[in-house]
Amino acid sequence: DAGITQSPRYKITETGRQVTLMCHQTWSHSYMFWYRQDLGHGLRLIYYSAAADITDKGEVPDGYVVSRSKTENFPLTLESATRSQTSVYFCASSELDTQYFGPGTRLTVL
Amino acid sequence: AQTVTQSQPEMSVQEAETVTLSCTYDTSESDYYLFWYKQPPSRQMILVIRQEAYKQQNATENRFSVNFQKAAKSFSLKISDSQLGDAAMYFCAYRRRYTGTASKLTFGTGTRLQVTL
């Protein structure tokens, strides 16, 4: 089915470990985004990408790395996970004015 | 910087009744989009309705409509004939019209809507 998918849906890891969250979209949208959702903050932008090989920082980029070698994929890597990165992570994509979201990944860092 | 404020952390409505969720925003831009997203317990973010700032007519999608007051920077969501399936967290969001850096959405902190029998 066409759409935007994220994997894994749930992840538990330990402090200091590297974690990669995957995002895949089948619409060939140019723009892709990573948000994190925390209580009391709504969704906050971590990184975004305007096209393959073009990425830029959002509101809360520290501790995260992204890449976009293919239009359809936009992985998010936590190079050394910290407890403060426990959150729900959403990937989104858009072509024009509306963003469409994946189902989210709940990440717990112990 | 743009900010979006949802001053009602929780709301409750009886089934079949009407409820209005409030949202205000702050921006110096004149051309932008406003959105309402619904997040049910499944966590999926679902687009409910979209308003383009240059359009004076309020957007409507079936039982969902907005009251867009540009001068007051207010963007409320009205849900008519509320259904149990409407129970969710609702987020108001803002985006500048132009692409590039401006593509990012700025979200409010959400309003949790409870629907009772």
mmCIF file of N, CA and C in Angstrom, chain B residues 31-92:
data_model
loop_
_atom_site.group_PDB
_atom_site.id
_atom_site.type_symbol
_atom_site.label_atom_id
_atom_site.label_comp_id
_atom_site.label_asym_id
_atom_site.label_seq_id
_atom_site.Cartn_x
_atom_site.Cartn_y
_atom_site.Cartn_z
ATOM 1 N N ASP B 31 0.812 35.312 4.723
ATOM 2 C CA ASP B 31 0.403 34.193 3.882
ATOM 3 C C ASP B 31 0.882 32.897 4.514
ATOM 4 N N TYR B 32 -0.066 32.067 4.917
ATOM 5 C CA TYR B 32 0.291 30.859 5.648
ATOM 6 C C TYR B 32 -0.866 29.869 5.608
ATOM 7 N N TYR B 33 -0.597 28.694 6.145
ATOM 8 C CA TYR B 33 -1.624 27.664 6.280
ATOM 9 C C TYR B 33 -1.829 27.353 7.762
ATOM 10 N N LEU B 34 -3.030 26.947 8.066
ATOM 11 C CA LEU B 34 -3.360 26.455 9.404
ATOM 12 C C LEU B 34 -4.000 25.089 9.272
ATOM 13 N N PHE B 35 -3.716 24.232 10.220
ATOM 14 C CA PHE B 35 -4.191 22.855 10.166
ATOM 15 C C PHE B 35 -4.728 22.430 11.536
ATOM 16 N N TRP B 36 -5.647 21.483 11.480
ATOM 17 C CA TRP B 36 -6.010 20.720 12.664
ATOM 18 C C TRP B 36 -5.697 19.256 12.361
ATOM 19 N N TYR B 37 -4.921 18.647 13.283
ATOM 20 C CA TYR B 37 -4.622 17.235 13.196
ATOM 21 C C TYR B 37 -5.278 16.538 14.383
ATOM 22 N N LYS B 38 -5.709 15.318 14.140
ATOM 23 C CA LYS B 38 -6.303 14.471 15.178
ATOM 24 C C LYS B 38 -5.341 13.336 15.474
ATOM 25 N N GLN B 39 -5.142 13.058 16.767
ATOM 26 C CA GLN B 39 -4.298 11.927 17.157
ATOM 27 C C GLN B 39 -5.095 11.019 18.081
ATOM 28 N N PRO B 40 -5.661 9.941 17.557
ATOM 29 C CA PRO B 40 -6.393 8.985 18.412
ATOM 30 C C PRO B 40 -5.416 8.139 19.214
ATOM 31 N N PRO B 41 -5.921 7.261 20.061
ATOM 32 C CA PRO B 41 -5.026 6.412 20.869
ATOM 33 C C PRO B 41 -4.031 5.596 20.038
ATOM 34 N N SER B 42 -4.314 5.352 18.797
ATOM 35 C CA SER B 42 -3.372 4.628 17.931
ATOM 36 C C SER B 42 -2.095 5.421 17.666
ATOM 37 N N ARG B 43 -2.093 6.691 18.011
ATOM 38 C CA ARG B 43 -0.962 7.622 17.842
ATOM 39 C C ARG B 43 -0.845 8.189 16.434
ATOM 40 N N GLN B 44 -1.571 7.647 15.485
ATOM 41 C CA GLN B 44 -1.480 8.144 14.120
ATOM 42 C C GLN B 44 -1.921 9.603 14.058
ATOM 43 N N MET B 45 -1.177 10.444 13.382
ATOM 44 C CA MET B 45 -1.553 11.849 13.189
ATOM 45 C C MET B 45 -2.371 11.938 11.911
ATOM 46 N N ILE B 46 -3.606 12.356 12.054
ATOM 47 C CA ILE B 46 -4.538 12.373 10.928
ATOM 48 C C ILE B 46 -4.946 13.809 10.641
ATOM 49 N N LEU B 47 -4.785 14.240 9.407
ATOM 50 C CA LEU B 47 -5.205 15.582 9.038
ATOM 51 C C LEU B 47 -6.722 15.676 9.065
ATOM 52 N N VAL B 48 -7.233 16.659 9.790
ATOM 53 C CA VAL B 48 -8.673 16.873 9.883
ATOM 54 C C VAL B 48 -9.132 17.928 8.891
ATOM 55 N N ILE B 49 -8.439 19.063 8.911
ATOM 56 C CA ILE B 49 -8.890 20.178 8.094
ATOM 57 C C ILE B 49 -7.750 21.152 7.883
ATOM 58 N N ARG B 50 -7.811 21.886 6.794
ATOM 59 C CA ARG B 50 -6.749 22.825 6.424
ATOM 60 C C ARG B 50 -7.376 24.148 6.010
ATOM 61 N N GLN B 51 -6.734 25.245 6.395
ATOM 62 C CA GLN B 51 -7.211 26.582 6.028
ATOM 63 C C GLN B 51 -6.063 27.374 5.416
ATOM 64 N N GLU B 52 -6.333 27.977 4.297
ATOM 65 C CA GLU B 52 -5.333 28.856 3.671
ATOM 66 C C GLU B 52 -5.628 30.290 4.083
ATOM 67 N N ALA B 53 -4.636 30.998 4.561
ATOM 68 C CA ALA B 53 -4.858 32.314 5.159
ATOM 69 C C ALA B 53 -5.410 33.335 4.173
ATOM 70 N N TYR B 54 -5.102 33.175 2.899
ATOM 71 C CA TYR B 54 -5.565 34.155 1.922
ATOM 72 C C TYR B 54 -7.020 33.918 1.508
ATOM 73 N N LYS B 55 -7.591 32.813 1.976
ATOM 74 C CA LYS B 55 -9.001 32.544 1.688
ATOM 75 C C LYS B 55 -9.850 33.004 2.866
ATOM 76 N N GLN B 56 -10.828 33.838 2.604
ATOM 77 C CA GLN B 56 -11.670 34.326 3.675
ATOM 78 C C GLN B 56 -12.695 33.289 4.120
ATOM 79 N N GLN B 57 -13.070 32.409 3.206
ATOM 80 C CA GLN B 57 -14.087 31.420 3.529
ATOM 81 C C GLN B 57 -13.527 30.381 4.479
ATOM 82 N N ASN B 58 -14.311 30.063 5.508
ATOM 83 C CA ASN B 58 -13.896 29.056 6.470
ATOM 84 C C ASN B 58 -13.974 27.663 5.864
ATOM 85 N N ALA B 59 -12.937 26.851 6.128
ATOM 86 C CA ALA B 59 -12.904 25.492 5.597
ATOM 87 C C ALA B 59 -13.910 24.603 6.327
ATOM 88 N N THR B 60 -14.442 23.638 5.584
ATOM 89 C CA THR B 60 -15.391 22.675 6.136
ATOM 90 C C THR B 60 -15.086 21.303 5.566
ATOM 91 N N GLU B 61 -15.121 20.307 6.445
ATOM 92 C CA GLU B 61 -14.967 18.908 6.036
ATOM 93 C C GLU B 61 -15.991 18.083 6.812
ATOM 94 N N ASN B 62 -17.107 17.839 6.161
ATOM 95 C CA ASN B 62 -18.188 17.055 6.782
ATOM 96 C C ASN B 62 -18.597 17.680 8.115
ATOM 97 N N ARG B 63 -18.409 16.979 9.231
ATOM 98 C CA ARG B 63 -18.836 17.500 10.540
ATOM 99 C C ARG B 63 -17.846 18.475 11.155
ATOM 100 N N PHE B 64 -16.724 18.687 10.494
ATOM 101 C CA PHE B 64 -15.673 19.550 11.026
ATOM 102 C C PHE B 64 -15.650 20.871 10.266
ATOM 103 N N SER B 65 -15.607 21.947 10.988
ATOM 104 C CA SER B 65 -15.494 23.264 10.364
ATOM 105 C C SER B 65 -14.618 24.145 11.242
ATOM 106 N N VAL B 66 -14.109 25.198 10.632
ATOM 107 C CA VAL B 66 -13.252 26.105 11.392
ATOM 108 C C VAL B 66 -13.852 27.498 11.389
ATOM 109 N N ASN B 67 -13.459 28.267 12.391
ATOM 110 C CA ASN B 67 -13.760 29.688 12.450
ATOM 111 C C ASN B 67 -12.418 30.397 12.422
ATOM 112 N N PHE B 68 -12.069 30.903 11.250
ATOM 113 C CA PHE B 68 -10.770 31.529 11.039
ATOM 114 C C PHE B 68 -10.931 33.035 11.125
ATOM 115 N N GLN B 69 -10.300 33.625 12.107
ATOM 116 C CA GLN B 69 -10.329 35.067 12.313
ATOM 117 C C GLN B 69 -8.899 35.579 12.162
ATOM 118 N N LYS B 70 -8.566 36.033 10.936
ATOM 119 C CA LYS B 70 -7.171 36.375 10.651
ATOM 120 C C LYS B 70 -6.678 37.554 11.483
ATOM 121 N N ALA B 71 -7.484 38.560 11.616
ATOM 122 C CA ALA B 71 -7.047 39.745 12.369
ATOM 123 C C ALA B 71 -6.800 39.399 13.837
ATOM 124 N N ALA B 72 -7.616 38.531 14.364
ATOM 125 C CA ALA B 72 -7.475 38.124 15.759
ATOM 126 C C ALA B 72 -6.483 36.988 15.927
ATOM 127 N N LYS B 73 -5.993 36.435 14.812
ATOM 128 C CA LYS B 73 -5.084 35.286 14.827
ATOM 129 C C LYS B 73 -5.683 34.138 15.635
ATOM 130 N N SER B 74 -6.891 33.813 15.267
ATOM 131 C CA SER B 74 -7.626 32.757 15.945
ATOM 132 C C SER B 74 -8.101 31.728 14.925
ATOM 133 N N PHE B 75 -8.072 30.461 15.325
ATOM 134 C CA PHE B 75 -8.396 29.378 14.397
ATOM 135 C C PHE B 75 -9.043 28.255 15.187
ATOM 136 N N SER B 76 -10.331 28.331 15.409
ATOM 137 C CA SER B 76 -11.002 27.332 16.230
ATOM 138 C C SER B 76 -11.617 26.236 15.368
ATOM 139 N N LEU B 77 -11.725 25.069 15.952
ATOM 140 C CA LEU B 77 -12.293 23.892 15.275
ATOM 141 C C LEU B 77 -13.629 23.550 15.906
ATOM 142 N N LYS B 78 -14.658 23.453 15.088
ATOM 143 C CA LYS B 78 -15.976 23.048 15.569
ATOM 144 C C LYS B 78 -16.282 21.652 15.070
ATOM 145 N N ILE B 79 -16.647 20.798 16.011
ATOM 146 C CA ILE B 79 -17.045 19.440 15.673
ATOM 147 C C ILE B 79 -18.536 19.323 15.953
ATOM 148 N N SER B 80 -19.314 19.064 14.939
ATOM 149 C CA SER B 80 -20.761 18.928 15.081
ATOM 150 C C SER B 80 -21.143 17.455 15.176
ATOM 151 N N ASP B 81 -22.272 17.192 15.846
ATOM 152 C CA ASP B 81 -22.762 15.821 15.956
ATOM 153 C C ASP B 81 -21.627 14.884 16.400
ATOM 154 N N SER B 82 -21.028 15.207 17.529
ATOM 155 C CA SER B 82 -19.850 14.467 17.998
ATOM 156 C C SER B 82 -20.124 12.971 18.100
ATOM 157 N N GLN B 83 -19.109 12.205 17.726
ATOM 158 C CA GLN B 83 -19.187 10.751 17.774
ATOM 159 C C GLN B 83 -18.090 10.204 18.674
ATOM 160 N N LEU B 84 -18.312 8.987 19.159
ATOM 161 C CA LEU B 84 -17.326 8.377 20.049
ATOM 162 C C LEU B 84 -15.949 8.315 19.392
ATOM 163 N N GLY B 85 -15.932 8.124 18.090
ATOM 164 C CA GLY B 85 -14.672 8.051 17.364
ATOM 165 C C GLY B 85 -13.935 9.369 17.262
ATOM 166 N N ASP B 86 -14.582 10.440 17.686
ATOM 167 C CA ASP B 86 -13.912 11.747 17.669
ATOM 168 C C ASP B 86 -13.005 11.927 18.882
ATOM 169 N N ALA B 87 -13.121 11.046 19.849
ATOM 170 C CA ALA B 87 -12.274 11.155 21.042
ATOM 171 C C ALA B 87 -10.809 10.993 20.652
ATOM 172 N N ALA B 88 -10.022 11.987 20.956
ATOM 173 C CA ALA B 88 -8.618 11.996 20.520
ATOM 174 C C ALA B 88 -7.949 13.246 21.063
ATOM 175 N N MET B 89 -6.650 13.335 20.804
ATOM 176 C CA MET B 89 -5.932 14.584 21.021
ATOM 177 C C MET B 89 -5.972 15.354 19.715
ATOM 178 N N TYR B 90 -6.273 16.652 19.807
ATOM 179 C CA TYR B 90 -6.330 17.493 18.623
ATOM 180 C C TYR B 90 -5.228 18.547 18.690
ATOM 181 N N PHE B 91 -4.478 18.636 17.595
ATOM 182 C CA PHE B 91 -3.384 19.589 17.519
ATOM 183 C C PHE B 91 -3.664 20.626 16.440
ATOM 184 N N CYS B 92 -3.450 21.864 16.798
ATOM 185 C CA CYS B 92 -3.489 22.962 15.849
ATOM 186 C C CYS B 92 -2.059 23.185 15.352
#
